[in-house]
CSV table of C-alpha atoms in Angstrom, one decimal:
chain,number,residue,atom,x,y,z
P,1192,UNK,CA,126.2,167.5,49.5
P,1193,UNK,CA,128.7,165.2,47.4
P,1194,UNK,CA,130.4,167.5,45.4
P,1195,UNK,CA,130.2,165.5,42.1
P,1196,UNK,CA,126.7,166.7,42.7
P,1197,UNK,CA,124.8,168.9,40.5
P,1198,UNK,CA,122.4,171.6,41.4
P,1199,UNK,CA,121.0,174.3,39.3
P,1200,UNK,CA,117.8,176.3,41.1
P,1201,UNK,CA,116.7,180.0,41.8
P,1202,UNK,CA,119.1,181.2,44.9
P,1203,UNK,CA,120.6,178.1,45.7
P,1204,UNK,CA,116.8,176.2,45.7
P,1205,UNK,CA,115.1,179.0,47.5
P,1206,UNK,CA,112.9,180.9,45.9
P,1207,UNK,CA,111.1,183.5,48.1
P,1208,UNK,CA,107.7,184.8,46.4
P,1209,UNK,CA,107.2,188.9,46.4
P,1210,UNK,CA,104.1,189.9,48.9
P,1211,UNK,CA,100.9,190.0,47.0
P,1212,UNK,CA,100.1,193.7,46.3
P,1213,UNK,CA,96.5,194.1,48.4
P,1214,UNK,CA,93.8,193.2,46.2
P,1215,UNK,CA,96.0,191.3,43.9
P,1216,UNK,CA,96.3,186.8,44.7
P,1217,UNK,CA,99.4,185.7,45.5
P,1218,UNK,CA,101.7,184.3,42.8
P,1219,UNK,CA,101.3,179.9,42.4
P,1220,UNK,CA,105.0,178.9,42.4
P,1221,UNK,CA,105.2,175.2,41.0
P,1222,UNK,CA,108.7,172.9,42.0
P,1223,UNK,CA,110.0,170.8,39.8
P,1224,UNK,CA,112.4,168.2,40.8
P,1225,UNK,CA,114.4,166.6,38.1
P,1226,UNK,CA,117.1,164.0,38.4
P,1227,UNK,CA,119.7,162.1,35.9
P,1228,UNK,CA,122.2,159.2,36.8
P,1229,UNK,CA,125.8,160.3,35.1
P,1230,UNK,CA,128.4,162.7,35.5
P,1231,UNK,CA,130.2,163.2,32.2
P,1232,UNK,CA,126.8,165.0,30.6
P,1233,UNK,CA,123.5,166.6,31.4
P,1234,UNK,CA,120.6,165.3,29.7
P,1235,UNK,CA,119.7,167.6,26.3
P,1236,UNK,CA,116.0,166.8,27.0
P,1237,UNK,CA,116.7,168.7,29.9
P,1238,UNK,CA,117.5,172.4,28.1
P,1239,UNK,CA,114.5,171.1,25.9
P,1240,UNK,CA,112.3,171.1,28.5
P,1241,UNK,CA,113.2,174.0,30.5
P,1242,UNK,CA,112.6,176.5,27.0
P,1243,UNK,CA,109.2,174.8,26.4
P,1244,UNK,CA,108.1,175.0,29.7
P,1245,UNK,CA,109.2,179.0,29.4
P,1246,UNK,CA,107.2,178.7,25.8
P,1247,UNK,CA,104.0,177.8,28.2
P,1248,UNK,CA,104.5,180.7,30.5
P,1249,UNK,CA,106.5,178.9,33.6
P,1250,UNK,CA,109.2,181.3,34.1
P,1251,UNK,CA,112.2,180.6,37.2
P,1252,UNK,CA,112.0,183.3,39.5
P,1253,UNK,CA,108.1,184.1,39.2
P,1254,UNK,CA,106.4,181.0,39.1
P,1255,UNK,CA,108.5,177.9,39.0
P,1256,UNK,CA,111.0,176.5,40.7
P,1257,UNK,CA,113.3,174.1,38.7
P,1258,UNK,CA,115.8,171.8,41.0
P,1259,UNK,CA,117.8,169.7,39.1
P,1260,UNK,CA,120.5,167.2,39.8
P,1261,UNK,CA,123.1,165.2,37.9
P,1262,UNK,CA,124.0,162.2,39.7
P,1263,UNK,CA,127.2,159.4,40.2
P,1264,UNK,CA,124.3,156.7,40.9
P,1265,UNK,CA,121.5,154.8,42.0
P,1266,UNK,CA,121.9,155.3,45.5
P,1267,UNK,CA,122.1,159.3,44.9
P,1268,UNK,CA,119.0,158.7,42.9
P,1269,UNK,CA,117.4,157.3,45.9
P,1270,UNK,CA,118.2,159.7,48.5
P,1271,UNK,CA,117.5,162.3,45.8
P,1272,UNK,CA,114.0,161.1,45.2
P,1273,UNK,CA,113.6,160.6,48.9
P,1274,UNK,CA,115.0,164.7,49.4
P,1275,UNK,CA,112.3,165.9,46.1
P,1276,UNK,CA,109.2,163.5,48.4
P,1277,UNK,CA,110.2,165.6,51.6
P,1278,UNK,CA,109.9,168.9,49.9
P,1279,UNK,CA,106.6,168.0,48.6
P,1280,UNK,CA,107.5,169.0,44.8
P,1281,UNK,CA,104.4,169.4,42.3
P,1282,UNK,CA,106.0,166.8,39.7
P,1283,UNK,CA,109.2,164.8,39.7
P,1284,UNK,CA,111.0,164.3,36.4
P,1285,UNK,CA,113.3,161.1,35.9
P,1286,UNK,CA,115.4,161.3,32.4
P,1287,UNK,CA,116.4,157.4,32.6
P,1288,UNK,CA,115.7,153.8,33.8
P,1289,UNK,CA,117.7,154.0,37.1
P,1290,UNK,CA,116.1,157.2,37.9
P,1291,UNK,CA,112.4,156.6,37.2
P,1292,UNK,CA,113.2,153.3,39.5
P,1293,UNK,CA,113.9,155.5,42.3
P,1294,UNK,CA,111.2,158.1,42.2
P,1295,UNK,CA,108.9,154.9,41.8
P,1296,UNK,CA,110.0,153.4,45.0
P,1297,UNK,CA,110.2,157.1,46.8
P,1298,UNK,CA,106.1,158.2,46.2
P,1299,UNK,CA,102.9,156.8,44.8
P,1300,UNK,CA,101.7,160.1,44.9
P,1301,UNK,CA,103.7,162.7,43.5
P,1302,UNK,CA,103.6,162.6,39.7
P,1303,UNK,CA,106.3,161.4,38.0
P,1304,UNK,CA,107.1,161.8,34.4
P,1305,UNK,CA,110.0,160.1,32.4
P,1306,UNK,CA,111.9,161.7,29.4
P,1307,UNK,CA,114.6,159.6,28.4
P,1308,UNK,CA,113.1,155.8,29.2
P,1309,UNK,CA,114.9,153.7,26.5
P,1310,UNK,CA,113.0,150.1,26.8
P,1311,UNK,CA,109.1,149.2,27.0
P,1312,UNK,CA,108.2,151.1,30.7
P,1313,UNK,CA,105.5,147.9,30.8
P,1314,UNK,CA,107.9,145.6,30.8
P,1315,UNK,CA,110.2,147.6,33.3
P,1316,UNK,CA,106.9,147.9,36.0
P,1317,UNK,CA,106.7,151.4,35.8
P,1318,UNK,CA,103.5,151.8,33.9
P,1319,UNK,CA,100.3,149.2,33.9
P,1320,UNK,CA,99.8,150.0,30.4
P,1321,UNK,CA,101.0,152.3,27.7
P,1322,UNK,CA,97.2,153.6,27.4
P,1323,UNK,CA,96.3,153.5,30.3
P,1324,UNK,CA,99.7,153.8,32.9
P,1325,UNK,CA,97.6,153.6,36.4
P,1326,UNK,CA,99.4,155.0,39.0
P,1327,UNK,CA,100.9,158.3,39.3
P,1328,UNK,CA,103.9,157.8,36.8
P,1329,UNK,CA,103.8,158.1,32.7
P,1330,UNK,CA,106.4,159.8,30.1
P,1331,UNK,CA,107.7,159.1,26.6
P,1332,UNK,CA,110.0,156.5,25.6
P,1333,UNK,CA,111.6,154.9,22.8
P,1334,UNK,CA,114.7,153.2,21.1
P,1335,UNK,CA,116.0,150.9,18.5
P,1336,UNK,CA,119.4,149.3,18.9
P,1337,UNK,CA,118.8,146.7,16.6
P,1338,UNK,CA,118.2,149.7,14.0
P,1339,UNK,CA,121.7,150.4,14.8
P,1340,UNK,CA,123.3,147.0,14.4
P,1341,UNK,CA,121.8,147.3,10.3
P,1342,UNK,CA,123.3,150.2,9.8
P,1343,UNK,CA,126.5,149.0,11.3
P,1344,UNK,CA,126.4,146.7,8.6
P,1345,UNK,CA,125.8,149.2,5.8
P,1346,UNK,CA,128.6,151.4,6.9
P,1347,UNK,CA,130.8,148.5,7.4
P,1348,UNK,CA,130.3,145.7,5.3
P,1349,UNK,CA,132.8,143.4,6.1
P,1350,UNK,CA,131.5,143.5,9.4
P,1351,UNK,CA,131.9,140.4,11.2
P,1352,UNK,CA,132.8,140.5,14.9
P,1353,UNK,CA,131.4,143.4,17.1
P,1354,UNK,CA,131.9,144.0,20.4
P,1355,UNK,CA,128.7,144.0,22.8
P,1356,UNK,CA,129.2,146.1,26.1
P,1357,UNK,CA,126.2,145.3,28.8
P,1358,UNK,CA,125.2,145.7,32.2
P,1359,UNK,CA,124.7,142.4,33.9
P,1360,UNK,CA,122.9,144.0,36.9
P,1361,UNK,CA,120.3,146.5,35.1
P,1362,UNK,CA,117.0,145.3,33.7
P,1363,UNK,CA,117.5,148.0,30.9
P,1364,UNK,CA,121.1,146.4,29.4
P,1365,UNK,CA,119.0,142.7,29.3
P,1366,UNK,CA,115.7,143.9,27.3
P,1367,UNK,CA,118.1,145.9,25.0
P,1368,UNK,CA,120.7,142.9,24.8
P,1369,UNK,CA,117.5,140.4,23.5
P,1370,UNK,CA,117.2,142.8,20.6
P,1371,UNK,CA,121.1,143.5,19.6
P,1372,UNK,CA,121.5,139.6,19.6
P,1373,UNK,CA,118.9,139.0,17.6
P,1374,UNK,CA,119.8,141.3,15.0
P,1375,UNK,CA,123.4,140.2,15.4
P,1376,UNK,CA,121.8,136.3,14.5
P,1377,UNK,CA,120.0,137.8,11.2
P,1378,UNK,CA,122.9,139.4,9.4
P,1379,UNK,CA,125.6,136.7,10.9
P,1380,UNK,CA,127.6,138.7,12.9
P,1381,UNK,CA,129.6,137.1,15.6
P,1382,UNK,CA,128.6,139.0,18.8
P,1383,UNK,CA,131.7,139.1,21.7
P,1384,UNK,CA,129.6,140.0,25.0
P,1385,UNK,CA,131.3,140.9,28.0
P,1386,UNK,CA,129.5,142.9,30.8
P,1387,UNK,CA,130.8,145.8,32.3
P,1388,UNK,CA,129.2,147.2,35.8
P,1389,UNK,CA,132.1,150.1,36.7
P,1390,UNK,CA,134.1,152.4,35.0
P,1391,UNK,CA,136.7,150.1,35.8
P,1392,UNK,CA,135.4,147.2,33.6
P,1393,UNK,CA,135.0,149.8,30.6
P,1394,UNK,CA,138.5,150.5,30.4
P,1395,UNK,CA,139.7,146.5,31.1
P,1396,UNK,CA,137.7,145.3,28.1
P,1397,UNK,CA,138.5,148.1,26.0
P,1398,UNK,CA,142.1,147.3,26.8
P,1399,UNK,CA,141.5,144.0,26.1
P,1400,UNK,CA,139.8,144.9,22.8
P,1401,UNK,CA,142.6,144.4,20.2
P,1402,UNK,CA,143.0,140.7,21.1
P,1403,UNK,CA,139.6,139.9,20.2
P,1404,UNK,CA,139.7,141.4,16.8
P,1405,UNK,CA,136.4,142.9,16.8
P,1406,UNK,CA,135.5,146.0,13.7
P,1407,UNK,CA,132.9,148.2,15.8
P,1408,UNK,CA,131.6,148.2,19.4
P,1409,UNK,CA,128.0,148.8,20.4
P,1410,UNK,CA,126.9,149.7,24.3
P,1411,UNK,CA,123.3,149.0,25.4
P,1412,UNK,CA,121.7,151.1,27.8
P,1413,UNK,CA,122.5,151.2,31.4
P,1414,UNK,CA,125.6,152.0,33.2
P,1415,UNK,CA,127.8,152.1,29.8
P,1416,UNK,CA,125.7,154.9,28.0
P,1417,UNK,CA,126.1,157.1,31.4
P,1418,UNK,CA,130.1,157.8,30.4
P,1419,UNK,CA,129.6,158.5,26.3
P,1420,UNK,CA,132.9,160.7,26.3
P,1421,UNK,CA,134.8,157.9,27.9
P,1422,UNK,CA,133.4,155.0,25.6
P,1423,UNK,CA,134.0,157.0,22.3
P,1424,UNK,CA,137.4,158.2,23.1
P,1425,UNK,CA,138.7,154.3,24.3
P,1426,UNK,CA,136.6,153.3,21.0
P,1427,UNK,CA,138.6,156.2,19.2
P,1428,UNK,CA,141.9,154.8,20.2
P,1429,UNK,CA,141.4,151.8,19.3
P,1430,UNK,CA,140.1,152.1,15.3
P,1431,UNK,CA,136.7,150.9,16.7
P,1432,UNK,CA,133.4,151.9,14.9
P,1433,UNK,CA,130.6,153.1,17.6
P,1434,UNK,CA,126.9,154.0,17.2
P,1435,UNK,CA,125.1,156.0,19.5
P,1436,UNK,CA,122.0,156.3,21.0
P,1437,UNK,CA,121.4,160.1,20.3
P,1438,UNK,CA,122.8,162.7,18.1
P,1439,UNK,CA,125.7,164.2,21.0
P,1440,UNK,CA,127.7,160.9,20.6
P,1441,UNK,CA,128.1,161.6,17.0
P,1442,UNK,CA,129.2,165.3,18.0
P,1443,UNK,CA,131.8,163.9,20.5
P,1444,UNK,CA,132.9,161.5,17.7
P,1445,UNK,CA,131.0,158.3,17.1
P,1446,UNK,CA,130.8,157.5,14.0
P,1447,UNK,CA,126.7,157.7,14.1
P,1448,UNK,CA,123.7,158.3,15.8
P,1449,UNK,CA,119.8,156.7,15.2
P,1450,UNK,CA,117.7,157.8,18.0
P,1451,UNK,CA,115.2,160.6,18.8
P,1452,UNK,CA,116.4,164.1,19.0
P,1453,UNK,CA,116.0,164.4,22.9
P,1454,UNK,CA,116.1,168.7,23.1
P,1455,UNK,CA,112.9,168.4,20.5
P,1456,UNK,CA,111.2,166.0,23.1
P,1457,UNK,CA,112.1,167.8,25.9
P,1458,UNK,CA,110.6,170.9,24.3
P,1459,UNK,CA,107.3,169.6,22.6
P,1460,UNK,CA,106.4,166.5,24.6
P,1461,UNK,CA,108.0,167.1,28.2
P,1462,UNK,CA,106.8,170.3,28.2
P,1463,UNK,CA,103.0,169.8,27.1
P,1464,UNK,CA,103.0,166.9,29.9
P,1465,UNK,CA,104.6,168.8,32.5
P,1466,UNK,CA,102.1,171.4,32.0
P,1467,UNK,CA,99.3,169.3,32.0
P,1468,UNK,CA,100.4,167.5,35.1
P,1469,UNK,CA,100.6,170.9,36.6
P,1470,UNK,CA,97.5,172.3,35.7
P,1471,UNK,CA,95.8,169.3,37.4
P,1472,UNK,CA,95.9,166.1,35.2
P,1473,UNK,CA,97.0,162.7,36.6
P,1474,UNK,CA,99.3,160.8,35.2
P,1475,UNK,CA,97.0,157.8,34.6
P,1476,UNK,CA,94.8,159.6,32.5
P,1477,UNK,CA,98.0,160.4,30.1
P,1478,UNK,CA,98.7,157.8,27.7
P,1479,UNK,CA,102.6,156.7,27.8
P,1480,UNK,CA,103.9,158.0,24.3
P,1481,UNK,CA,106.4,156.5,21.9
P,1482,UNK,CA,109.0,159.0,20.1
P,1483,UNK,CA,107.4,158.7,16.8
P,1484,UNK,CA,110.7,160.4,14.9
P,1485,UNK,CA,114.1,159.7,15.0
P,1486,UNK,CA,117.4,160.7,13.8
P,1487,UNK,CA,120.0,159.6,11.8
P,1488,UNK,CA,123.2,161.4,12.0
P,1489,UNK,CA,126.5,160.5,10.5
P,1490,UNK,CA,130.0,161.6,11.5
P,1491,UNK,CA,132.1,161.8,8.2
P,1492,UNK,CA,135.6,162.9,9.8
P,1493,UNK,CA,135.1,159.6,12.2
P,1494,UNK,CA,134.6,157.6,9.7
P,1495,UNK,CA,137.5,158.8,7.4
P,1496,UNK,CA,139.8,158.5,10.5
P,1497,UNK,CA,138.3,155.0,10.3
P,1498,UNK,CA,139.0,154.3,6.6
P,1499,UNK,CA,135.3,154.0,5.9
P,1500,UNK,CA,133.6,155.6,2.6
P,1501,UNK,CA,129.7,156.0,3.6
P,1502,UNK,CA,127.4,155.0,0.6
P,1503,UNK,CA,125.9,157.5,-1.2
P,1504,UNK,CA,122.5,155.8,-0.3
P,1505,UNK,CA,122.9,155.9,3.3
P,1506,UNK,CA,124.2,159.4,2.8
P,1507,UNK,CA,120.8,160.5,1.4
P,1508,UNK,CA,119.0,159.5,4.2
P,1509,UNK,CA,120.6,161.3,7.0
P,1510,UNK,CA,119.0,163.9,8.8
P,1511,UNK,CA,122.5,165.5,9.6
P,1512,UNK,CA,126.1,165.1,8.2
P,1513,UNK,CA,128.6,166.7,10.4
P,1514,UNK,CA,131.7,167.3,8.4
């Protein structure tokens, strides 16, 4: 196995169940098979999930087996999917776009639950419905970057040129990209797009940055929002403002972060649907849900490295400050 691959399970994926005692029924063990698309992090939904799950009773080494995997890309997703179909695993968890693609194409019968789905799961196919998904696939979703465009503007506010990093080539990057531009278009900002499909292509434009004398940088989802620590250092060096998408970009140094808290989902909502899924529930009977709460946290030593005094209003209303 590629060696940028990661795999955490019970004795190396194998777990062997103890002999019944005579009298006594045989311990269910449930697999799990979960999957994420980028190397530089593992999903915080992910240690979210695995407490609640151990909150419900589903403990590794007596009745669960947990596989998961941290991926360089889609076509590790995909043989990844195809390995978790072969082993015949009770539920499949995807924790973005790219993966939920690939456990869609690898079963229609396996259920498959999403965690970390940024854009309408309707729109993207996976789901019929968000009441009623059909099919063997549902989860939670949610995100607002045009949320994070007005805020831009409040922390900044002679804002006038940002940066827009996309992916071309992923479905996710163009619904998000409709949004940013319209908010862009309502508070007259002048929006510099350039896509971006490799690593590579981060580093160029960021290189390139200075010349087009841009005040803050925002990435949409897709292939960009798999390498945080790279995107918030080159946006570090540079004097750039960046928002994230969840509250460990502003740890690693952004200067915020509006979206949901992703260990809380994990822990409530993943955990109460894995364990319905397990104890017999298809996923068409279980509504699609939108993360209802989100978080607003603000870095104040980024933004004092970036000369920036946060309002006392906007101040008020964050759920976290970190000093």
């Amino acid at each position: 196995m590629d060696r940028r691959t990661f795999i955490t399970g019970i004795a190396g994926g194998i777990l062997a169940t103890p002999l019944a005692a005579e009298g006594q029924q045989a311990v269910k063990v449930y697999r799990i098979g979960l999957f994420h698309i980028g190397l530089d992090h593992v999903p915080p939904a992910l240690y979210g999930l695995r407490e609640g799950l151990k909150e419900l009773g589903y403990e590794e080494g007596k009745n669960l087996r947990w596989d998961f995997r941290n991926l360089p890309d889609e076509n590790a997703a995909q043989a990844t999917a195809r390995e978790f179909v072969r082993e015949k695993v009770d539920v499949i968890v995807a924790f973005e776009n790219e993966a939920v693609r690939a456990a869609k194409a690898a079963t229609a019968g396996i259920p498959i639950l999403f965690l970390h789905v940024l854009t309408d799961p309707v729109g993207e196919g996976f789901v019929q419905s968000l009441a009623h998904p059909g099919g063997n696939i549902t989860g939670i979703f949610g995100d607002v970057p045009a949320k994070r465009v007005e805020f831009l503007t409040e922390l900044i506010p002679h804002l006038v040129r940002l940066l827009l990093l996309f992916d071309p080539t992923d479905h996710t990057s163009l619904q998000e990209l409709t949004a940013v531009r319209a908010a862009a278009t309502a508070r007259k900002l002048q929006l510099v797009e350039r896509a971006v499909v490799t690593q590579a292509d981060i580093e160029r434009v960021f290189t390139l940055a200075s010349r087009e004398n841009v005040q803050a940088v925002v990435v949409v989802s897709g292939l960009v929002t798999k390498f945080p620590a790279l995107v918030i250092r080159l946006a570090a060096e540079r004097h750039l403002a960046i928002p994230g998408h969840r509250r460990e970009w502003t740890e690693q140094g952004a200067l915020f972060s509006y979206g949901a808290n992703y260990f809380s989902v994990g822990r409530t909502d993943g955990a109460r649907l894995v364990d319905r899924i397990l104890k017999g529930t298809k996923p068409a009977a279980l509504p699609v849900e939108q993360i209802a709460r989100l978080e607003l946290v603000i870095n104040l030593k980024t933004a004092k490295a970036l000369g920036l005094t946060i309002p006392p209003s906007l101040l008020s209303r964050a759920d976290e400050v970190i000093q």
